[in-house]
Amino acid sequence: MSTAAVTKANWWNGGKSPFNLEYGKLMMWYFLMSDAFTFGAFLISYGTIRFSQNFWPDPNVVFNAFPFAGHANLPLAFVSLMTFILIMSSVTMVLAVHAGHHNDKKGVVKWLIWTIVGGIAFLACQAWEWTHMITAEHAVLTDGTLDVIGQTTKVNPWGNPVDMAQATAALNNTSHEGLVKLAHIENQAKSFQQLGVLSDATLKGMIKLEQLHVRESGPVAFGGFFYGITGFHGFHVFSGVIINIVMLIMTQKNVFHNRGHYLMIEKAGLYWHFVDLVWVFVFLCFYLI
Amino acid sequence: MEHNTHSTEAAPHADDKAVVKRIWRTFWILLIITIIELLMGLSMYAVEMPGWVVLFLKGVICILTLAKAFYIVAVFMHLGDEIRNMIMTIVVPLFLFVWFITAFLWDGNSFRTMRNKYDKFKLEKTMPKDQKTSDSARHGFGG
C-alpha cells in the first residue's frame, strides 16, 4: 500500500471499518435514529391534534407552580430548573466520556456519579410535576355548575376563561359537595369533613370567585399527550440512570480498565445525550410554543 | 480493525484542556439559548401582542431549538468528529421529518377548518370569545 493511500484515507478499500467506528457504537447511533422517529411521531401526532383545535391551553398558565411556593404564579420556573438539571447532567456525562478517553478511572467514576445524581433529580422533579398536575384543584364550569378537577387523561381544566357574571350564576347552581370542593381550593388547611358541616351560605362566603380564575374545560387530548410523551421521555431517563449505574459498577470493578478501553462509557453517553436531546424538543412542544 | 480515533494512549495535555474548554463553551451556549427561549416564551404571556408577532416568536424559538439540537449532537455526542459518510447515514434519513411535520400539521389544520365550516356548534363552543368575531379560518396553533 502506498503512503498516498494512507494520507488520502480511502475508507472503502477494505481491511478496515469504513466508518472508523466500533460496531456497538454504530448500532447505538442507528438505534437512536430510530428512537428519534418514535419520539418524532409522538410529537407530530400531538401537533396534528393541536392544529385541529380552536383553543389550546397556554403553557404559561398550565405550568406555573413551584414546590413549596403555594399558589404563587411562577410560569415556566420549575421546568427551567428541570431543563437546567438535564443540560448539566449532559455536561457531566460528556466529561465522564472524556475521562474514559484517557483511561482515567477516577474521573469516570466521579462524573458518572454526578450524571446519575442529575438523572435522579430530574426524575424527582417530574414526579412532583405530575403529582401536582393530577392532584391540583381547578374551578371549572361544567353544565352550568362549578366543578373542581385536576389535569388527568380524561379532563383538562384549562379551557376558555369564564367571565364573572357566568361564574356567579354557575356558583348559585352548584351543589353542596361542589361548594365544599370549591372552598377547599383556598382553604387547604381544612379537611373536606370540616368544610362539609358548614352551610351553603358560609361556604359561598369563603369562595372568592375572582381568585379562582374559573374556566371552561379544555381539550381532553392535552393530558394523554402530556403524560404519554413526558412519561415516555421519563422512562428513557429512568433506563438511562440504570445504564449509568451499571456502567459505574463495571468501572468500579475494573472491567473497562482490564479491557484497556472505556468504549462502553461512550455508548452509554450517546444514550444519555439523546435523552437530553429529546427533552429539548419536548420542552419546545409542551412548554414554549 | 483498528479504531484509531480511540487511542488508548493519553492525549497531550494542551489538547486535553482544549477539549474540556469546548465542552464548557457548549454548555454556556446551550444555557444562554435556553434562557433566551424562556424569555421569549414568557413574553407571549406577559405582553399583549398581535397574532403574527406570537407566530414569529414561536418560529424563532423553533429555530433556536434546532440550534441547541445541533450543539448537543455535534459536540456532546461527538457526531461532528466522525467520518462524513457515517454522519450522512444518520442525518440524511432525518430529512424525512420535513415531509412528516409538513404533511401532518397540514392535516391537523385541515381538520380544524373543515370542522369549523360544518360543525357550527363546536365552533361556538370552543373558539375563544375574542376571536369569535374575527375570521374563523385564521391561523391554527390552538390560539
Short mmCIF file of C-alpha atoms in Angstrom, two decimals:
data_model
loop_
_atom_site.label_atom_id
_atom_site.label_comp_id
_atom_site.label_asym_id
_atom_site.label_seq_id
_atom_site.Cartn_x
_atom_site.Cartn_y
_atom_site.Cartn_z
CA MET A 1 0.00 0.00 0.00
CA SER A 2 1.40 3.38 -0.96
CA THR A 3 1.76 6.18 1.56
CA ALA A 4 -0.58 8.31 -0.56
CA ALA A 5 -3.42 5.90 0.21
CA VAL A 6 -2.85 6.45 3.92
CA THR A 7 -2.95 10.22 3.71
CA LYS A 8 -6.00 10.20 1.42
CA ALA A 9 -7.64 7.74 3.83
CA ASN A 10 -9.70 5.79 1.34
CA TRP A 11 -12.07 4.12 3.75
CA TRP A 12 -13.67 1.80 1.20
CA ASN A 13 -10.61 -0.16 0.08
CA GLY A 14 -11.36 -2.94 2.55
CA GLY A 15 -9.36 -4.17 5.50
CA LYS A 16 -10.76 -1.54 7.86
CA SER A 17 -14.08 -0.33 9.18
CA PRO A 18 -15.30 2.20 6.58
CA PHE A 19 -16.94 4.34 9.27
CA ASN A 20 -13.92 4.09 11.58
CA LEU A 21 -16.37 3.27 14.33
CA GLU A 22 -16.81 0.38 16.67
CA TYR A 23 -19.76 -1.89 15.83
CA GLY A 24 -21.63 -1.32 19.11
CA LYS A 25 -21.31 2.43 18.85
CA LEU A 26 -22.54 2.47 15.26
CA MET A 27 -25.54 0.35 16.21
CA MET A 28 -26.26 2.69 19.13
CA TRP A 29 -26.38 5.55 16.63
CA TYR A 30 -28.87 3.68 14.44
CA PHE A 31 -30.98 2.75 17.43
CA LEU A 32 -31.05 6.39 18.49
CA MET A 33 -32.05 7.44 15.00
CA SER A 34 -35.00 5.04 15.08
CA ASP A 35 -35.88 6.27 18.57
CA ALA A 36 -35.82 9.82 17.22
CA PHE A 37 -38.52 8.78 14.77
CA THR A 38 -40.58 7.24 17.58
CA PHE A 39 -40.45 10.46 19.58
CA GLY A 40 -40.92 12.46 16.41
CA ALA A 41 -44.10 10.53 15.59
CA PHE A 42 -45.46 11.17 19.10
CA LEU A 43 -44.72 14.88 18.98
CA ILE A 44 -46.08 15.24 15.46
CA SER A 45 -49.34 13.48 16.37
CA TYR A 46 -49.59 15.95 19.26
CA GLY A 47 -49.01 18.76 16.75
CA THR A 48 -51.71 17.40 14.43
CA ILE A 49 -54.30 17.31 17.21
CA ARG A 50 -53.26 20.73 18.44
CA PHE A 51 -53.59 22.21 14.95
CA SER A 52 -57.07 20.71 14.72
CA GLN A 53 -58.28 22.63 17.81
CA ASN A 54 -59.63 26.15 18.04
CA PHE A 55 -58.25 26.51 21.53
CA TRP A 56 -55.20 25.09 23.28
CA PRO A 57 -54.12 25.96 26.85
CA ASP A 58 -51.29 28.49 27.20
CA PRO A 59 -48.28 26.65 28.75
CA ASN A 60 -47.57 29.73 30.87
CA VAL A 61 -50.95 29.21 32.54
CA VAL A 62 -50.64 25.43 32.87
CA PHE A 63 -47.06 25.19 34.15
CA ASN A 64 -46.88 27.91 36.79
CA ALA A 65 -46.34 26.03 40.04
CA PHE A 66 -43.16 25.54 42.05
CA PRO A 67 -42.60 23.25 45.07
CA PHE A 68 -43.23 24.97 48.41
CA ALA A 69 -44.38 28.14 46.63
CA GLY A 70 -48.10 27.59 47.29
CA HIS A 71 -50.38 29.35 44.81
CA ALA A 72 -47.67 31.75 43.59
CA ASN A 73 -47.86 32.32 39.83
CA LEU A 74 -44.40 31.34 38.54
CA PRO A 75 -44.82 30.44 34.87
CA LEU A 76 -42.18 28.04 33.47
CA ALA A 77 -39.94 28.43 36.55
CA PHE A 78 -39.97 24.76 37.54
CA VAL A 79 -39.46 23.44 34.03
CA SER A 80 -36.50 25.82 33.68
CA LEU A 81 -34.96 24.10 36.69
CA MET A 82 -35.64 20.66 35.15
CA THR A 83 -34.06 21.74 31.86
CA PHE A 84 -31.03 23.11 33.67
CA ILE A 85 -30.61 19.83 35.58
CA LEU A 86 -30.72 17.83 32.36
CA ILE A 87 -28.26 20.09 30.48
CA MET A 88 -25.93 19.95 33.48
CA SER A 89 -26.10 16.14 33.62
CA SER A 90 -25.29 16.07 29.90
CA VAL A 91 -22.13 18.05 30.62
CA THR A 92 -21.08 15.70 33.42
CA MET A 93 -21.71 12.73 31.11
CA VAL A 94 -19.54 14.15 28.35
CA LEU A 95 -16.84 14.78 30.97
CA ALA A 96 -17.11 11.11 32.03
CA VAL A 97 -16.67 10.06 28.39
CA HIS A 98 -13.72 12.41 28.12
CA ALA A 99 -12.12 10.91 31.25
CA GLY A 100 -12.68 7.47 29.67
CA HIS A 101 -10.66 8.53 26.61
CA HIS A 102 -7.70 8.96 28.96
CA ASN A 103 -8.35 5.73 30.88
CA ASP A 104 -8.85 7.93 33.93
CA LYS A 105 -10.89 5.62 36.16
CA LYS A 106 -11.26 8.13 38.99
CA GLY A 107 -12.53 10.78 36.59
CA VAL A 108 -15.05 8.37 35.02
CA VAL A 109 -16.38 7.37 38.45
CA LYS A 110 -16.68 10.97 39.66
CA TRP A 111 -18.52 12.27 36.58
CA LEU A 112 -20.74 9.18 36.28
CA ILE A 113 -21.90 9.68 39.86
CA TRP A 114 -22.79 13.32 39.13
CA THR A 115 -24.66 12.23 35.99
CA ILE A 116 -26.66 9.68 37.98
CA VAL A 117 -27.45 12.31 40.61
CA GLY A 118 -28.66 14.66 37.84
CA GLY A 119 -30.84 11.93 36.33
CA ILE A 120 -32.43 11.08 39.66
CA ALA A 121 -33.00 14.78 40.40
CA PHE A 122 -34.76 15.17 37.05
CA LEU A 123 -36.99 12.14 37.71
CA ALA A 124 -37.85 13.51 41.15
CA CYS A 125 -38.82 16.84 39.59
CA GLN A 126 -41.01 15.07 37.05
CA ALA A 127 -42.68 13.03 39.80
CA TRP A 128 -43.52 16.25 41.63
CA GLU A 129 -44.77 17.92 38.47
CA TRP A 130 -47.08 15.01 37.62
CA THR A 131 -48.38 14.72 41.17
CA HIS A 132 -49.07 18.43 41.29
CA MET A 133 -50.89 18.45 37.95
CA ILE A 134 -53.06 15.43 38.79
CA THR A 135 -53.99 16.48 42.32
CA ALA A 136 -54.25 20.26 41.80
CA GLU A 137 -57.74 21.75 42.21
CA HIS A 138 -59.13 23.99 39.47
CA ALA A 139 -62.60 25.51 39.30
CA VAL A 140 -64.21 24.54 36.00
CA LEU A 141 -67.62 25.46 34.56
CA THR A 142 -69.42 22.24 33.60
CA ASP A 143 -73.11 22.01 32.61
CA GLY A 144 -73.98 25.32 34.25
CA THR A 145 -72.40 24.45 37.62
CA LEU A 146 -68.90 24.75 39.02
CA ASP A 147 -66.81 21.62 39.42
CA VAL A 148 -63.28 21.14 40.78
CA ILE A 149 -60.95 18.99 38.68
CA GLY A 150 -57.24 18.30 38.16
CA GLN A 151 -55.35 17.54 34.97
CA THR A 152 -55.84 13.89 34.04
CA THR A 153 -56.02 11.98 30.76
CA LYS A 154 -59.82 12.34 30.85
CA VAL A 155 -60.30 16.01 31.73
CA ASN A 156 -58.49 19.26 31.16
CA PRO A 157 -59.22 22.24 33.44
CA TRP A 158 -57.59 24.92 31.25
CA GLY A 159 -60.26 25.85 28.69
CA ASN A 160 -61.52 29.31 27.76
CA PRO A 161 -61.77 31.77 30.69
CA VAL A 162 -65.30 32.33 32.07
CA ASP A 163 -66.50 35.87 32.87
CA MET A 164 -67.62 36.80 36.39
CA ALA A 165 -71.36 37.02 35.60
CA GLN A 166 -71.40 33.49 34.19
CA ALA A 167 -69.27 32.18 37.07
CA THR A 168 -71.51 33.76 39.70
CA ALA A 169 -74.64 32.29 38.06
CA ALA A 170 -72.98 28.87 37.97
CA LEU A 171 -71.97 29.19 41.63
CA ASN A 172 -75.64 29.57 42.59
CA ASN A 173 -76.46 26.31 40.80
CA THR A 174 -73.59 24.42 42.43
CA SER A 175 -74.43 21.60 44.85
CA HIS A 176 -73.23 21.39 48.45
CA GLU A 177 -70.48 18.90 47.51
CA GLY A 178 -69.32 21.24 44.75
CA LEU A 179 -69.21 24.19 47.17
CA VAL A 180 -67.14 22.15 49.63
CA LYS A 181 -64.62 21.35 46.90
CA LEU A 182 -64.50 24.99 45.76
CA ALA A 183 -64.00 26.25 49.32
CA HIS A 184 -61.21 23.73 49.81
CA ILE A 185 -59.11 25.29 46.99
CA GLU A 186 -58.34 28.40 49.05
CA ASN A 187 -58.63 26.68 52.46
CA GLN A 188 -56.26 23.74 52.17
CA ALA A 189 -55.76 23.61 55.94
CA LYS A 190 -59.36 22.49 56.46
CA SER A 191 -60.39 18.94 55.61
CA PHE A 192 -63.40 18.10 53.42
CA GLN A 193 -65.24 16.86 56.53
CA GLN A 194 -64.67 20.13 58.37
CA LEU A 195 -65.94 22.09 55.36
CA GLY A 196 -68.81 19.64 54.79
CA VAL A 197 -70.61 20.56 58.01
CA LEU A 198 -70.73 24.26 57.08
CA SER A 199 -73.86 25.74 55.49
CA ASP A 200 -74.01 26.65 51.79
CA ALA A 201 -74.12 30.37 52.64
CA THR A 202 -70.95 30.14 54.77
CA LEU A 203 -69.18 28.17 52.04
CA LYS A 204 -70.17 30.73 49.39
CA GLY A 205 -68.74 33.41 51.66
CA MET A 206 -65.43 31.55 51.72
CA ILE A 207 -65.29 31.17 47.94
CA LYS A 208 -63.62 34.12 46.21
CA LEU A 209 -64.51 33.70 42.55
CA GLU A 210 -62.06 36.39 41.34
CA GLN A 211 -59.14 34.37 42.69
CA LEU A 212 -60.34 31.02 41.32
CA HIS A 213 -59.94 32.03 37.63
CA VAL A 214 -62.91 29.90 36.58
CA ARG A 215 -62.50 28.33 33.14
CA GLU A 216 -64.39 26.01 30.84
CA SER A 217 -62.89 22.54 30.43
CA GLY A 218 -60.18 22.42 27.76
CA PRO A 219 -59.12 19.95 25.06
CA VAL A 220 -59.22 16.41 26.51
CA ALA A 221 -56.26 15.27 24.36
CA PHE A 222 -53.91 17.53 26.35
CA GLY A 223 -53.50 15.09 29.25
CA GLY A 224 -52.95 11.99 27.13
CA PHE A 225 -50.26 13.66 25.05
CA PHE A 226 -48.59 15.36 28.01
CA TYR A 227 -48.42 12.32 30.27
CA GLY A 228 -47.75 9.96 27.36
CA ILE A 229 -44.84 11.87 25.86
CA THR A 230 -43.23 13.20 29.04
CA GLY A 231 -43.77 9.73 30.53
CA PHE A 232 -42.04 8.06 27.59
CA HIS A 233 -39.21 10.55 27.95
CA GLY A 234 -39.11 9.98 31.71
CA PHE A 235 -38.87 6.25 31.08
CA HIS A 236 -35.84 6.92 28.87
CA VAL A 237 -34.30 8.98 31.68
CA PHE A 238 -35.01 6.14 34.09
CA SER A 239 -33.41 3.49 31.87
CA GLY A 240 -30.51 5.89 31.25
CA VAL A 241 -29.96 6.14 35.00
CA ILE A 242 -30.00 2.33 35.27
CA ILE A 243 -27.49 2.04 32.40
CA ASN A 244 -25.25 4.63 34.06
CA ILE A 245 -25.43 2.78 37.38
CA VAL A 246 -24.38 -0.44 35.60
CA MET A 247 -21.53 1.49 33.96
CA LEU A 248 -20.48 2.82 37.37
CA ILE A 249 -20.39 -0.66 38.89
CA MET A 250 -18.44 -2.04 35.92
CA THR A 251 -15.95 0.84 36.17
CA GLN A 252 -15.52 0.24 39.91
CA LYS A 253 -14.87 -3.46 39.23
CA ASN A 254 -12.10 -2.51 36.75
CA VAL A 255 -13.90 -4.21 33.85
CA PHE A 256 -13.03 -1.38 31.45
CA HIS A 257 -9.59 -0.90 32.95
CA ASN A 258 -8.75 -4.56 32.25
CA ARG A 259 -10.29 -4.30 28.79
CA GLY A 260 -7.95 -1.42 28.02
CA HIS A 261 -10.64 0.99 26.84
CA TYR A 262 -13.78 2.75 28.04
CA LEU A 263 -15.79 2.48 24.80
CA MET A 264 -18.81 1.24 26.75
CA ILE A 265 -18.99 4.58 28.57
CA GLU A 266 -19.20 6.29 25.19
CA LYS A 267 -22.21 4.19 24.21
CA ALA A 268 -23.95 4.93 27.50
CA GLY A 269 -23.02 8.57 26.91
CA LEU A 270 -24.66 8.58 23.49
CA TYR A 271 -27.88 7.27 25.03
CA TRP A 272 -27.79 9.84 27.82
CA HIS A 273 -27.22 12.75 25.42
CA PHE A 274 -30.09 11.51 23.31
CA VAL A 275 -32.35 11.76 26.36
CA ASP A 276 -31.24 15.38 26.74
CA LEU A 277 -31.80 15.94 23.02
CA VAL A 278 -35.36 14.63 23.21
CA TRP A 279 -36.06 16.86 26.20
CA VAL A 280 -35.04 19.88 24.11
CA PHE A 281 -37.93 19.05 21.77
CA VAL A 282 -40.41 18.05 24.48
CA PHE A 283 -39.59 21.35 26.20
CA LEU A 284 -40.23 23.17 22.92
CA CYS A 285 -43.53 21.49 22.11
CA PHE A 286 -45.17 21.43 25.54
CA TYR A 287 -43.72 24.37 27.44
CA LEU A 288 -42.59 27.05 25.00
CA ILE A 289 -44.88 27.21 21.97
CA MET B 1 -9.73 -3.48 12.52
CA GLU B 2 -8.10 -0.54 14.19
CA HIS B 3 -10.14 2.30 15.59
CA ASN B 4 -7.51 4.95 15.55
CA THR B 5 -9.66 7.76 16.94
CA HIS B 6 -9.87 5.93 20.24
CA SER B 7 -6.21 5.53 21.01
CA THR B 8 -5.63 4.12 24.43
CA GLU B 9 -2.68 6.41 24.98
CA ALA B 10 -3.35 9.66 26.79
CA ALA B 11 -3.61 12.70 24.54
CA PRO B 12 -1.19 15.60 25.03
CA HIS B 13 -2.07 17.89 27.90
CA ALA B 14 -2.75 21.02 25.80
CA ASP B 15 -5.23 19.16 23.57
CA ASP B 16 -6.96 17.82 26.67
CA LYS B 17 -7.55 21.33 28.01
CA ALA B 18 -8.97 22.44 24.65
CA VAL B 19 -11.50 19.58 24.67
CA VAL B 20 -12.72 20.38 28.18
CA LYS B 21 -12.92 24.06 27.28
CA ARG B 22 -15.05 23.20 24.24
CA ILE B 23 -17.43 21.17 26.43
CA TRP B 24 -17.97 24.08 28.84
CA ARG B 25 -18.29 26.56 25.99
CA THR B 26 -21.06 24.38 24.55
CA PHE B 27 -22.73 24.25 27.97
CA TRP B 28 -22.84 28.05 28.13
CA ILE B 29 -24.19 28.27 24.58
CA LEU B 30 -26.97 25.81 25.45
CA LEU B 31 -27.77 27.62 28.69
CA ILE B 32 -27.93 31.06 27.06
CA ILE B 33 -30.10 29.83 24.18
CA THR B 34 -32.45 28.18 26.72
CA ILE B 35 -32.72 31.41 28.73
CA ILE B 36 -33.49 33.40 25.55
CA GLU B 37 -36.17 30.83 24.63
CA LEU B 38 -37.69 31.06 28.10
CA LEU B 39 -37.78 34.86 27.98
CA MET B 40 -39.50 34.73 24.59
CA GLY B 41 -41.98 32.13 25.87
CA LEU B 42 -42.77 34.25 28.92
CA SER B 43 -43.11 37.42 26.85
CA MET B 44 -46.02 35.85 24.92
CA TYR B 45 -47.82 35.54 28.26
CA ALA B 46 -46.72 38.79 29.91
CA VAL B 47 -47.21 41.14 26.96
CA GLU B 48 -50.35 41.51 24.87
CA MET B 49 -49.24 41.14 21.24
CA PRO B 50 -50.84 40.60 17.83
CA GLY B 51 -51.16 37.07 16.45
CA TRP B 52 -48.42 37.42 13.83
CA VAL B 53 -45.87 38.50 16.45
CA VAL B 54 -46.72 35.41 18.55
CA LEU B 55 -46.26 33.23 15.45
CA PHE B 56 -42.96 34.95 14.68
CA LEU B 57 -41.68 34.38 18.23
CA LYS B 58 -42.71 30.73 18.11
CA GLY B 59 -40.85 30.36 14.81
CA VAL B 60 -37.70 31.91 16.29
CA ILE B 61 -37.96 29.57 19.32
CA CYS B 62 -38.18 26.56 16.95
CA ILE B 63 -35.04 27.70 15.12
CA LEU B 64 -33.19 28.25 18.42
CA THR B 65 -34.20 24.72 19.48
CA LEU B 66 -32.73 23.30 16.28
CA ALA B 67 -29.51 25.17 17.08
CA LYS B 68 -29.48 23.56 20.54
CA ALA B 69 -30.06 20.13 18.98
CA PHE B 70 -27.13 20.77 16.63
CA TYR B 71 -24.77 21.58 19.51
CA ILE B 72 -25.83 18.54 21.56
CA VAL B 73 -25.40 16.15 18.63
CA ALA B 74 -22.26 17.68 17.13
CA VAL B 75 -20.29 18.38 20.33
CA PHE B 76 -21.69 16.27 23.19
CA MET B 77 -22.35 13.22 21.04
CA HIS B 78 -19.18 13.85 19.01
CA LEU B 79 -21.02 13.27 15.72
CA GLY B 80 -19.12 16.24 14.29
CA ASP B 81 -15.86 14.31 14.82
CA GLU B 82 -16.99 11.22 12.90
CA ILE B 83 -16.35 10.40 9.25
CA ARG B 84 -18.56 12.27 6.79
CA ASN B 85 -20.09 9.09 5.34
CA MET B 86 -21.16 7.96 8.79
CA ILE B 87 -22.65 11.39 9.61
CA MET B 88 -24.68 11.23 6.40
CA THR B 89 -26.21 7.83 7.24
CA ILE B 90 -27.61 9.45 10.40
CA VAL B 91 -28.53 12.89 9.08
CA VAL B 92 -30.00 12.08 5.66
CA PRO B 93 -32.84 9.83 6.96
CA LEU B 94 -33.82 12.62 9.36
CA PHE B 95 -34.86 14.74 6.37
CA LEU B 96 -38.00 12.55 6.34
CA PHE B 97 -39.13 14.82 9.16
CA VAL B 98 -39.56 17.68 6.66
CA TRP B 99 -42.38 15.76 4.96
CA PHE B 100 -43.57 14.24 8.24
CA ILE B 101 -44.09 17.57 10.01
CA THR B 102 -45.46 19.44 6.99
CA ALA B 103 -47.97 16.76 6.00
CA PHE B 104 -49.35 16.09 9.47
CA LEU B 105 -49.65 19.69 10.61
CA TRP B 106 -51.35 20.46 7.31
CA ASP B 107 -53.74 17.60 8.03
CA GLY B 108 -54.48 18.93 11.52
CA ASN B 109 -55.17 22.38 10.16
CA SER B 110 -57.49 20.89 7.55
CA PHE B 111 -59.45 19.03 10.29
CA ARG B 112 -59.91 22.32 12.09
CA THR B 113 -61.10 24.39 9.12
CA MET B 114 -63.49 21.66 7.96
CA ARG B 115 -64.96 21.17 11.42
CA ASN B 116 -65.43 24.90 11.84
CA LYS B 117 -67.22 25.00 8.50
CA TYR B 118 -69.60 22.11 9.12
CA ASP B 119 -69.90 21.93 12.91
CA LYS B 120 -71.03 25.40 13.99
CA PHE B 121 -71.96 24.16 17.47
CA LYS B 122 -68.40 23.01 18.14
CA LEU B 123 -67.07 26.27 16.69
CA GLU B 124 -69.28 28.29 19.03
CA LYS B 125 -68.27 26.12 21.98
CA THR B 126 -64.51 26.07 21.53
CA MET B 127 -63.48 29.28 19.77
CA PRO B 128 -62.12 31.83 22.28
CA LYS B 129 -64.56 34.73 22.68
CA ASP B 130 -62.20 37.45 21.49
CA GLN B 131 -61.66 35.50 18.27
CA LYS B 132 -65.27 34.58 17.52
CA THR B 133 -65.91 37.82 15.68
CA SER B 134 -62.78 37.55 13.57
CA ASP B 135 -62.27 35.22 10.62
CA SER B 136 -62.75 31.64 11.78
CA ALA B 137 -60.20 30.40 9.25
CA ARG B 138 -57.33 32.25 10.89
CA HIS B 139 -54.08 30.53 11.78
CA GLY B 140 -54.14 27.34 13.85
CA PHE B 141 -51.87 26.55 16.79
CA GLY B 142 -54.97 26.45 19.01
CA GLY B 143 -54.86 30.14 19.95
#
